[in-house]
mmCIF file of N, CA and C in Angstrom:
data_model
loop_
_atom_site.group_PDB
_atom_site.id
_atom_site.type_symbol
_atom_site.label_atom_id
_atom_site.label_comp_id
_atom_site.label_asym_id
_atom_site.label_seq_id
_atom_site.Cartn_x
_atom_site.Cartn_y
_atom_site.Cartn_z
ATOM 1 N N MET A 1 120.914 104.658 123.622
ATOM 2 C CA MET A 1 119.978 104.317 122.583
ATOM 3 C C MET A 1 120.129 102.838 122.238
ATOM 4 N N ILE A 2 119.012 102.154 122.137
ATOM 5 C CA ILE A 2 119.014 100.741 121.800
ATOM 6 C C ILE A 2 118.719 100.599 120.312
ATOM 7 N N THR A 3 119.552 99.847 119.631
ATOM 8 C CA THR A 3 119.315 99.587 118.214
ATOM 9 C C THR A 3 119.237 98.085 117.997
ATOM 10 N N ALA A 4 118.513 97.703 116.988
ATOM 11 C CA ALA A 4 118.398 96.289 116.655
ATOM 12 C C ALA A 4 118.421 96.143 115.146
ATOM 13 N N GLU A 5 119.027 95.074 114.698
ATOM 14 C CA GLU A 5 119.005 94.795 113.272
ATOM 15 C C GLU A 5 117.668 94.148 112.949
ATOM 16 N N VAL A 6 116.961 94.756 112.031
ATOM 17 C CA VAL A 6 115.654 94.250 111.645
ATOM 18 C C VAL A 6 115.638 94.094 110.135
ATOM 19 N N ASP A 7 115.208 92.946 109.675
ATOM 20 C CA ASP A 7 115.051 92.716 108.245
ATOM 21 C C ASP A 7 113.675 93.243 107.861
ATOM 22 N N LEU A 8 113.630 94.499 107.432
ATOM 23 C CA LEU A 8 112.349 95.140 107.138
ATOM 24 C C LEU A 8 111.638 94.491 105.959
ATOM 25 N N LYS A 9 112.399 94.015 104.988
ATOM 26 C CA LYS A 9 111.763 93.366 103.839
ATOM 27 C C LYS A 9 111.067 92.081 104.260
ATOM 28 N N GLU A 10 111.729 91.281 105.068
ATOM 29 C CA GLU A 10 111.112 90.043 105.564
ATOM 30 C C GLU A 10 109.920 90.367 106.458
ATOM 31 N N THR A 11 110.056 91.377 107.286
ATOM 32 C CA THR A 11 108.948 91.800 108.138
ATOM 33 C C THR A 11 107.756 92.215 107.288
ATOM 34 N N GLY A 12 108.002 92.962 106.229
ATOM 35 C CA GLY A 12 106.933 93.378 105.321
ATOM 36 C C GLY A 12 106.253 92.198 104.654
ATOM 37 N N ARG A 13 107.053 91.198 104.256
ATOM 38 C CA ARG A 13 106.472 89.999 103.638
ATOM 39 C C ARG A 13 105.587 89.248 104.626
ATOM 40 N N ILE A 14 106.019 89.163 105.856
ATOM 41 C CA ILE A 14 105.228 88.475 106.878
ATOM 42 C C ILE A 14 103.928 89.224 107.134
ATOM 43 N N ILE A 15 103.994 90.548 107.200
ATOM 44 C CA ILE A 15 102.782 91.358 107.383
ATOM 45 C C ILE A 15 101.809 91.103 106.238
ATOM 46 N N ASP A 16 102.307 91.086 105.007
ATOM 47 C CA ASP A 16 101.453 90.816 103.845
ATOM 48 C C ASP A 16 100.834 89.426 103.926
ATOM 49 N N ASP A 17 101.622 88.452 104.378
ATOM 50 C CA ASP A 17 101.134 87.078 104.499
ATOM 51 C C ASP A 17 100.028 86.980 105.549
ATOM 52 N N ILE A 18 100.241 87.624 106.688
ATOM 53 C CA ILE A 18 99.224 87.618 107.745
ATOM 54 C C ILE A 18 97.941 88.251 107.236
ATOM 55 N N LYS A 19 98.068 89.367 106.537
ATOM 56 C CA LYS A 19 96.893 90.065 106.003
ATOM 57 C C LYS A 19 96.119 89.166 105.044
ATOM 58 N N ALA A 20 96.832 88.484 104.164
ATOM 59 C CA ALA A 20 96.179 87.586 103.206
ATOM 60 C C ALA A 20 95.458 86.447 103.918
ATOM 61 N N LYS A 21 96.071 85.911 104.962
ATOM 62 C CA LYS A 21 95.446 84.810 105.700
ATOM 63 C C LYS A 21 94.194 85.274 106.443
ATOM 64 N N VAL A 22 94.234 86.460 107.013
ATOM 65 C CA VAL A 22 93.059 86.993 107.711
ATOM 66 C C VAL A 22 91.937 87.256 106.713
ATOM 67 N N GLN A 23 92.277 87.799 105.554
ATOM 68 C CA GLN A 23 91.259 88.035 104.528
ATOM 69 C C GLN A 23 90.651 86.724 104.048
ATOM 70 N N ARG A 24 91.473 85.690 103.934
ATOM 71 C CA ARG A 24 90.962 84.369 103.551
ATOM 72 C C ARG A 24 90.039 83.825 104.638
ATOM 73 N N LEU A 25 90.394 84.029 105.879
ATOM 74 C CA LEU A 25 89.560 83.587 106.995
ATOM 75 C C LEU A 25 88.184 84.235 106.940
ATOM 76 N N ILE A 26 88.147 85.515 106.599
ATOM 77 C CA ILE A 26 86.865 86.211 106.448
ATOM 78 C C ILE A 26 86.055 85.562 105.326
ATOM 79 N N GLU A 27 86.721 85.225 104.227
ATOM 80 C CA GLU A 27 86.037 84.614 103.088
ATOM 81 C C GLU A 27 85.386 83.288 103.450
ATOM 82 N N ILE A 28 86.052 82.485 104.279
ATOM 83 C CA ILE A 28 85.542 81.156 104.597
ATOM 84 C C ILE A 28 84.737 81.109 105.888
ATOM 85 N N SER A 29 84.560 82.250 106.545
ATOM 86 C CA SER A 29 83.883 82.266 107.848
ATOM 87 C C SER A 29 82.394 81.991 107.751
ATOM 88 N N GLY A 30 81.843 82.126 106.564
ATOM 89 C CA GLY A 30 80.407 81.903 106.419
ATOM 90 C C GLY A 30 79.580 82.979 107.092
ATOM 91 N N GLY A 31 80.177 84.134 107.294
ATOM 92 C CA GLY A 31 79.442 85.241 107.900
ATOM 93 C C GLY A 31 79.325 85.166 109.415
ATOM 94 N N MET A 32 80.104 84.289 110.051
ATOM 95 C CA MET A 32 80.071 84.209 111.519
ATOM 96 C C MET A 32 80.562 85.537 112.084
ATOM 97 N N GLN A 33 79.689 86.206 112.817
ATOM 98 C CA GLN A 33 80.024 87.540 113.314
ATOM 99 C C GLN A 33 81.241 87.537 114.221
ATOM 100 N N CYS A 34 81.381 86.503 115.051
ATOM 101 C CA CYS A 34 82.524 86.484 115.970
ATOM 102 C C CYS A 34 83.837 86.419 115.196
ATOM 103 N N VAL A 35 83.867 85.677 114.108
ATOM 104 C CA VAL A 35 85.077 85.588 113.290
ATOM 105 C C VAL A 35 85.303 86.898 112.547
ATOM 106 N N ASP A 36 84.251 87.388 111.898
ATOM 107 C CA ASP A 36 84.377 88.611 111.101
ATOM 108 C C ASP A 36 84.805 89.806 111.946
ATOM 109 N N ARG A 37 84.225 89.941 113.117
ATOM 110 C CA ARG A 37 84.570 91.086 113.981
ATOM 111 C C ARG A 37 86.009 91.004 114.471
ATOM 112 N N ASN A 38 86.430 89.809 114.856
ATOM 113 C CA ASN A 38 87.810 89.666 115.313
ATOM 114 C C ASN A 38 88.792 89.871 114.166
ATOM 115 N N CYS A 39 88.425 89.407 112.987
ATOM 116 C CA CYS A 39 89.281 89.629 111.818
ATOM 117 C C CYS A 39 89.372 91.114 111.491
ATOM 118 N N ASP A 40 88.268 91.828 111.641
ATOM 119 C CA ASP A 40 88.300 93.278 111.424
ATOM 120 C C ASP A 40 89.282 93.946 112.381
ATOM 121 N N ARG A 41 89.296 93.488 113.624
ATOM 122 C CA ARG A 41 90.236 94.046 114.604
ATOM 123 C C ARG A 41 91.680 93.718 114.222
ATOM 124 N N ILE A 42 91.881 92.485 113.789
ATOM 125 C CA ILE A 42 93.222 92.079 113.372
ATOM 126 C C ILE A 42 93.681 92.916 112.184
ATOM 127 N N LEU A 43 92.786 93.130 111.220
ATOM 128 C CA LEU A 43 93.135 93.937 110.046
ATOM 129 C C LEU A 43 93.466 95.376 110.429
ATOM 130 N N ALA A 44 92.792 95.897 111.451
ATOM 131 C CA ALA A 44 93.113 97.249 111.923
ATOM 132 C C ALA A 44 94.529 97.285 112.500
ATOM 133 N N SER A 45 94.904 96.246 113.227
ATOM 134 C CA SER A 45 96.263 96.175 113.769
ATOM 135 C C SER A 45 97.288 96.004 112.655
ATOM 136 N N ILE A 46 96.935 95.208 111.657
ATOM 137 C CA ILE A 46 97.824 95.028 110.513
ATOM 138 C C ILE A 46 98.031 96.357 109.794
ATOM 139 N N LYS A 47 96.981 97.148 109.678
ATOM 140 C CA LYS A 47 97.090 98.460 109.033
ATOM 141 C C LYS A 47 98.118 99.328 109.763
ATOM 142 N N MET A 48 98.105 99.274 111.082
ATOM 143 C CA MET A 48 99.089 100.038 111.848
ATOM 144 C C MET A 48 100.505 99.526 111.576
ATOM 145 N N LEU A 49 100.661 98.210 111.471
ATOM 146 C CA LEU A 49 101.969 97.658 111.121
ATOM 147 C C LEU A 49 102.403 98.125 109.741
ATOM 148 N N GLU A 50 101.464 98.150 108.804
ATOM 149 C CA GLU A 50 101.782 98.625 107.461
ATOM 150 C C GLU A 50 102.246 100.075 107.494
ATOM 151 N N LEU A 51 101.561 100.885 108.263
ATOM 152 C CA LEU A 51 101.952 102.293 108.359
ATOM 153 C C LEU A 51 103.341 102.443 108.963
ATOM 154 N N ASN A 52 103.656 101.584 109.919
ATOM 155 C CA ASN A 52 104.931 101.692 110.623
ATOM 156 C C ASN A 52 106.083 100.975 109.929
ATOM 157 N N ILE A 53 105.789 99.906 109.232
ATOM 158 C CA ILE A 53 106.854 99.090 108.643
ATOM 159 C C ILE A 53 106.805 99.087 107.122
ATOM 160 N N SER A 54 105.707 98.621 106.576
ATOM 161 C CA SER A 54 105.632 98.416 105.127
ATOM 162 C C SER A 54 105.817 99.710 104.352
ATOM 163 N N ASP A 55 105.259 100.788 104.841
ATOM 164 C CA ASP A 55 105.397 102.061 104.140
ATOM 165 C C ASP A 55 106.840 102.561 104.147
ATOM 166 N N VAL A 56 107.602 102.198 105.160
ATOM 167 C CA VAL A 56 109.015 102.574 105.222
ATOM 168 C C VAL A 56 109.785 101.898 104.091
ATOM 169 N N LEU A 57 109.358 100.703 103.724
ATOM 170 C CA LEU A 57 110.041 99.962 102.664
ATOM 171 C C LEU A 57 110.022 100.712 101.338
ATOM 172 N N GLU A 58 108.967 101.468 101.090
ATOM 173 C CA GLU A 58 108.878 102.241 99.854
ATOM 174 C C GLU A 58 110.035 103.236 99.741
ATOM 175 N N PHE A 59 110.448 103.779 100.864
ATOM 176 C CA PHE A 59 111.530 104.757 100.865
ATOM 177 C C PHE A 59 112.902 104.093 100.760
ATOM 178 N N LEU A 60 112.985 102.833 101.138
ATOM 179 C CA LEU A 60 114.262 102.130 101.101
ATOM 180 C C LEU A 60 114.583 101.592 99.717
ATOM 181 N N ASP A 61 113.565 101.335 98.922
ATOM 182 C CA ASP A 61 113.787 100.769 97.581
ATOM 183 C C ASP A 61 114.187 101.803 96.574
#
């Protein structure tokens, strides 16, 4: 079994930061579909990270 030390709190903060930046990008995109669609995809991936990482933090606190 392979184990790694992971700072889940720092990982969660980075995920939150990425999400905020993507949401800001949507705000300033001016409705450009190529930006909005790609940001939607990124947000979907971020949601999966939240389910896998950020939600675990709730149980650790």
